[in-house]
mmCIF file of C-alpha atoms in Angstrom:
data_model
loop_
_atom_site.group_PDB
_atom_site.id
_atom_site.type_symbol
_atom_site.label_atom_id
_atom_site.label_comp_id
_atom_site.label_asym_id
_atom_site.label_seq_id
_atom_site.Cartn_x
_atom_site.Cartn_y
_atom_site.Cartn_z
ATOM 1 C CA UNK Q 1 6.562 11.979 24.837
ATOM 2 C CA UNK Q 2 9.694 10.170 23.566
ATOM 3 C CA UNK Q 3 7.832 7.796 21.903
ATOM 4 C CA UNK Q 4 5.510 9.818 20.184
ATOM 5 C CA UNK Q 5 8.375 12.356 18.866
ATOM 6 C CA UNK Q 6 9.820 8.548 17.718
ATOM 7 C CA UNK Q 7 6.583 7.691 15.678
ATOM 8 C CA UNK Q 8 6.665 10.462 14.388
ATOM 9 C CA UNK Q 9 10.096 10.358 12.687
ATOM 10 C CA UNK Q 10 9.302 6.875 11.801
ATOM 11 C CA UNK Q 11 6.291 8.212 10.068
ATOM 12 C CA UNK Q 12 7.931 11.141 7.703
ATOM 13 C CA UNK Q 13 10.650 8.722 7.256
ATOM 14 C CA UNK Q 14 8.700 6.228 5.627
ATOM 15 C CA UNK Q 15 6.610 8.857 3.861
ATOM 16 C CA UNK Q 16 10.156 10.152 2.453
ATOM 17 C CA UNK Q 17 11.111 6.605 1.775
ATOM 18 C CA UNK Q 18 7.787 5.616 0.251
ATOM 19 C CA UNK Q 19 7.311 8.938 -1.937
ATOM 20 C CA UNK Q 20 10.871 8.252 -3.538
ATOM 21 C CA UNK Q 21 10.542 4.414 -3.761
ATOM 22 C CA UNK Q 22 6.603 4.650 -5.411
ATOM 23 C CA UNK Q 23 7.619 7.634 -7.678
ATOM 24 C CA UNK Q 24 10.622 6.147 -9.196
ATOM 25 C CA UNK Q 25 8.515 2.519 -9.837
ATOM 26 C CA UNK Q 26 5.375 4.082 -11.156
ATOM 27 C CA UNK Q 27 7.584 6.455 -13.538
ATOM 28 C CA UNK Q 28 9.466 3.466 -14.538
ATOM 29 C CA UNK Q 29 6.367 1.885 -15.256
ATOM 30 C CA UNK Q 30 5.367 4.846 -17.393
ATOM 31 C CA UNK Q 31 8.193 4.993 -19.719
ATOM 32 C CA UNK Q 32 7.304 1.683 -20.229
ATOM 33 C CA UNK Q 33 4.199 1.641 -20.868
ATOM 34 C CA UNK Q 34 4.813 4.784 -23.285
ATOM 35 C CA UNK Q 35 7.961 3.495 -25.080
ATOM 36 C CA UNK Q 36 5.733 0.107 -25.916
ATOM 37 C CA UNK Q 37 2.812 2.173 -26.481
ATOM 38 C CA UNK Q 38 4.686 4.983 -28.558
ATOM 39 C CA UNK Q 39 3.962 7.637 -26.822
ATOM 40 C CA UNK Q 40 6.168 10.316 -27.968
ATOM 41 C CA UNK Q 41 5.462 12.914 -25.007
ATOM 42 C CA UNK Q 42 4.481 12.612 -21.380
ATOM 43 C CA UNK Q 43 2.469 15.592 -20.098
ATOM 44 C CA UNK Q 44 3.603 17.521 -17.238
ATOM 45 C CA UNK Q 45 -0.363 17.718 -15.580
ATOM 46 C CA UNK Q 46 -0.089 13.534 -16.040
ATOM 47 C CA UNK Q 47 3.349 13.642 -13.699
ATOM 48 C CA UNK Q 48 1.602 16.043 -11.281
ATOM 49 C CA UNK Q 49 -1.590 13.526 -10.850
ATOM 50 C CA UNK Q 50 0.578 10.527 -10.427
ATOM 51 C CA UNK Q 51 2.945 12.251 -7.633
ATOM 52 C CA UNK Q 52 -0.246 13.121 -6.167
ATOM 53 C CA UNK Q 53 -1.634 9.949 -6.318
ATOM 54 C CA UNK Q 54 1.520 8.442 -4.681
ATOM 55 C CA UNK Q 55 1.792 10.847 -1.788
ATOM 56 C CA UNK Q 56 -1.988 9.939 -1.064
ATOM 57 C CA UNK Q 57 -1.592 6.320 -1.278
ATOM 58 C CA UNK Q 58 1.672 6.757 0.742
ATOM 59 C CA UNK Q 59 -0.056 8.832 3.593
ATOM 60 C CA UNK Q 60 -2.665 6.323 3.668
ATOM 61 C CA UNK Q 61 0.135 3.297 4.051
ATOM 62 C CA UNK Q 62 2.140 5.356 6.492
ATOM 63 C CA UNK Q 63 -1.572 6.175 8.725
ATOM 64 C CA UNK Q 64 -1.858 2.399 9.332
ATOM 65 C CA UNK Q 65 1.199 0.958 9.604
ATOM 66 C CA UNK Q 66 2.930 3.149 11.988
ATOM 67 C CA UNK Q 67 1.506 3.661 15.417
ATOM 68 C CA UNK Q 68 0.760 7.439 14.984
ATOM 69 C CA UNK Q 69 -2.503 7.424 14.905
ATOM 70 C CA UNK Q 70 -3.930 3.526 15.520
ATOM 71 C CA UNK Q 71 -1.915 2.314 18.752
ATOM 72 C CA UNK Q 72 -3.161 -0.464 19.774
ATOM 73 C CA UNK Q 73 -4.173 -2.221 16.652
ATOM 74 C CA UNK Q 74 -3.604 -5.985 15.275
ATOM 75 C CA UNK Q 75 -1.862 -6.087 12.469
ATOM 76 C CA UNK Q 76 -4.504 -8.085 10.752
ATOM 77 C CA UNK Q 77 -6.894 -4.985 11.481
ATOM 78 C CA UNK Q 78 -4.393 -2.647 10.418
ATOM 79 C CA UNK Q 79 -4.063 -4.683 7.074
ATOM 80 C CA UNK Q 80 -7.595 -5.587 6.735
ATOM 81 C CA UNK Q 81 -8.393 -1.623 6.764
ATOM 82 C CA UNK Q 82 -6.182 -0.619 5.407
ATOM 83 C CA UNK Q 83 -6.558 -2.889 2.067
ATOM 84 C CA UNK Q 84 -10.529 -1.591 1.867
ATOM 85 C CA UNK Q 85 -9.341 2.260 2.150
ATOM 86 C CA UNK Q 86 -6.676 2.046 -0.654
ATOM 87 C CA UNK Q 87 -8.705 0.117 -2.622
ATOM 88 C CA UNK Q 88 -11.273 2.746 -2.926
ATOM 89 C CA UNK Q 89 -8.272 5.393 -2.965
ATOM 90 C CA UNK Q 90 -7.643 3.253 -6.176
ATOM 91 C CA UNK Q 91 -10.003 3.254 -7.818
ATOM 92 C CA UNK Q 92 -10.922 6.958 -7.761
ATOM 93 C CA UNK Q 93 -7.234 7.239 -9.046
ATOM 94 C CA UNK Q 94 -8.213 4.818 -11.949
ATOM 95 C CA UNK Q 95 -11.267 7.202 -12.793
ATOM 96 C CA UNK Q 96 -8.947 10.312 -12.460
ATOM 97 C CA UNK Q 97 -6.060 8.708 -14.916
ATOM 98 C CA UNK Q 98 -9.094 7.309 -16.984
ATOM 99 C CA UNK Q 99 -8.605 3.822 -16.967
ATOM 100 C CA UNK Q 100 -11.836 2.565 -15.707
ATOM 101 C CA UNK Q 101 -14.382 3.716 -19.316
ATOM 102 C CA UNK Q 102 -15.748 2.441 -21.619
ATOM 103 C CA UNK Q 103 -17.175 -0.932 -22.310
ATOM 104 C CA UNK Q 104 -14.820 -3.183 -21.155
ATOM 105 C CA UNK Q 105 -15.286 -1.354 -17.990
ATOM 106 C CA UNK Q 106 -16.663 -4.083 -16.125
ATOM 107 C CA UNK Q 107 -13.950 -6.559 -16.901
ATOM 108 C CA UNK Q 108 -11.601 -3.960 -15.400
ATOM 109 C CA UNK Q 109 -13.495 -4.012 -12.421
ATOM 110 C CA UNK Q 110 -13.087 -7.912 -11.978
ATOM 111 C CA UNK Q 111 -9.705 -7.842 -12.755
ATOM 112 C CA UNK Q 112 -8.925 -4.793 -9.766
ATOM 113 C CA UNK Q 113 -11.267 -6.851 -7.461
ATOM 114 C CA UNK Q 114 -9.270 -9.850 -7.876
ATOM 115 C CA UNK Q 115 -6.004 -8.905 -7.908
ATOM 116 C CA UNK Q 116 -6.608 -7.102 -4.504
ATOM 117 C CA UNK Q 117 -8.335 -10.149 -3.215
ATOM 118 C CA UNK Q 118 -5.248 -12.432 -4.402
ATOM 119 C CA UNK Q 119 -2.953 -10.196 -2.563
ATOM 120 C CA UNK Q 120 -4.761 -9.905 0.081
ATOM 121 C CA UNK Q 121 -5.323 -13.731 0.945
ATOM 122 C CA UNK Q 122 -1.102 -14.006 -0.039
ATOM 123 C CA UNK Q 123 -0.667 -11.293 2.512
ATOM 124 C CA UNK Q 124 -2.562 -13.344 5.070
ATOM 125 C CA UNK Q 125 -0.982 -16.725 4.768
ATOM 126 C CA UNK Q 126 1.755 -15.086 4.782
ATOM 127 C CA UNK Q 127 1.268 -13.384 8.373
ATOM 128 C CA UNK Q 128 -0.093 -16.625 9.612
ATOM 129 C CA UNK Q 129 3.249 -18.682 8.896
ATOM 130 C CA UNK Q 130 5.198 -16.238 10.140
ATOM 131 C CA UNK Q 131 3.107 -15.880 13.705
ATOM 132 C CA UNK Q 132 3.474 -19.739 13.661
ATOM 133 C CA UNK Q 133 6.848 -19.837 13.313
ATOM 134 C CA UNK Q 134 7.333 -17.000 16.262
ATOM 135 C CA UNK Q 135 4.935 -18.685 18.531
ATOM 136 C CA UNK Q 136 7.236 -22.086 17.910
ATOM 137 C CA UNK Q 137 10.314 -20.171 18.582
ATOM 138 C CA UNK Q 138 9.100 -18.128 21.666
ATOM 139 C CA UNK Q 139 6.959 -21.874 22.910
ATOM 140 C CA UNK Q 140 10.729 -23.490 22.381
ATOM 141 C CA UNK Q 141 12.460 -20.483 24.273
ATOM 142 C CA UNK Q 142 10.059 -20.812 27.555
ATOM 143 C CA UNK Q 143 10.630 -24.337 27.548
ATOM 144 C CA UNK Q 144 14.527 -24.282 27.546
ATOM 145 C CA UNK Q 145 14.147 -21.657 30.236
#
């Protein structure tokens, strides 16, 4: 019981944490974007969609990464699942803010694809020296012991 009441804190902490730390990037991003852009105005229903957007993609982060709901999962399962569900959650997102018409449509599409698969690969070579380098150090403990 303790340990569920603990992943469960650990899970609307991070959803506090990731709400605030997504919502301040993306609307830096957007002043950006409309001070280059010259966008005079920023409509309210736009900042209502993209807190939206971030609570969703948040939930989603928080659902695979803390052990609320998927226990017993490798984290290469976790991350592998979780990149194909907020990739979709993306892309409907794109549709909704309209980024994904017209003709250079397609383009878009193998730019989003490629990015994510980038990342992804980055995100697994990443895990991979890091396990090395913990199986080295935990190898090197058992032997001094």
């Amino acid at each position: 019981m303790t340990q569920r009441k603990n992943d469960l804190i650990q899970f609307f902490e991070w959803m506090r944490n990731g709400i605030a730390f997504v919502t301040t990037w993306f609307l830096i991003l957007l002043l950006v974007y409309s001070a280059i852009t010259g966008i005079k105005v920023i409509q309210t229903v736009t900042l209502i969609k993209m807190l939206v957007w971030i609570v969703g993609a948040v939930f989603i982060f928080n659902l695979f990464f803390t052990k609320i709901l998927f226990k017993k999962w490798s984290f290469l399962k976790r991350l592998s699942t979780f990149m194909i569900l907020i990739s979709i959650y993306e892309l409907v997102g794109f549709y909704w803010f309209n980024f994904f018409t017209g003709k250079e449509n397609l383009f878009q599409w193998l730019i989003f694809i490629s990015i994510v698969l980038v990342l992804y690969a980055v995100s697994i070579f990443i895990y991979q020296r890091i396990s090395k380098k913990q199986g080295e150090i935990y190898t090197d403990a058992l032997k001094h012991y």
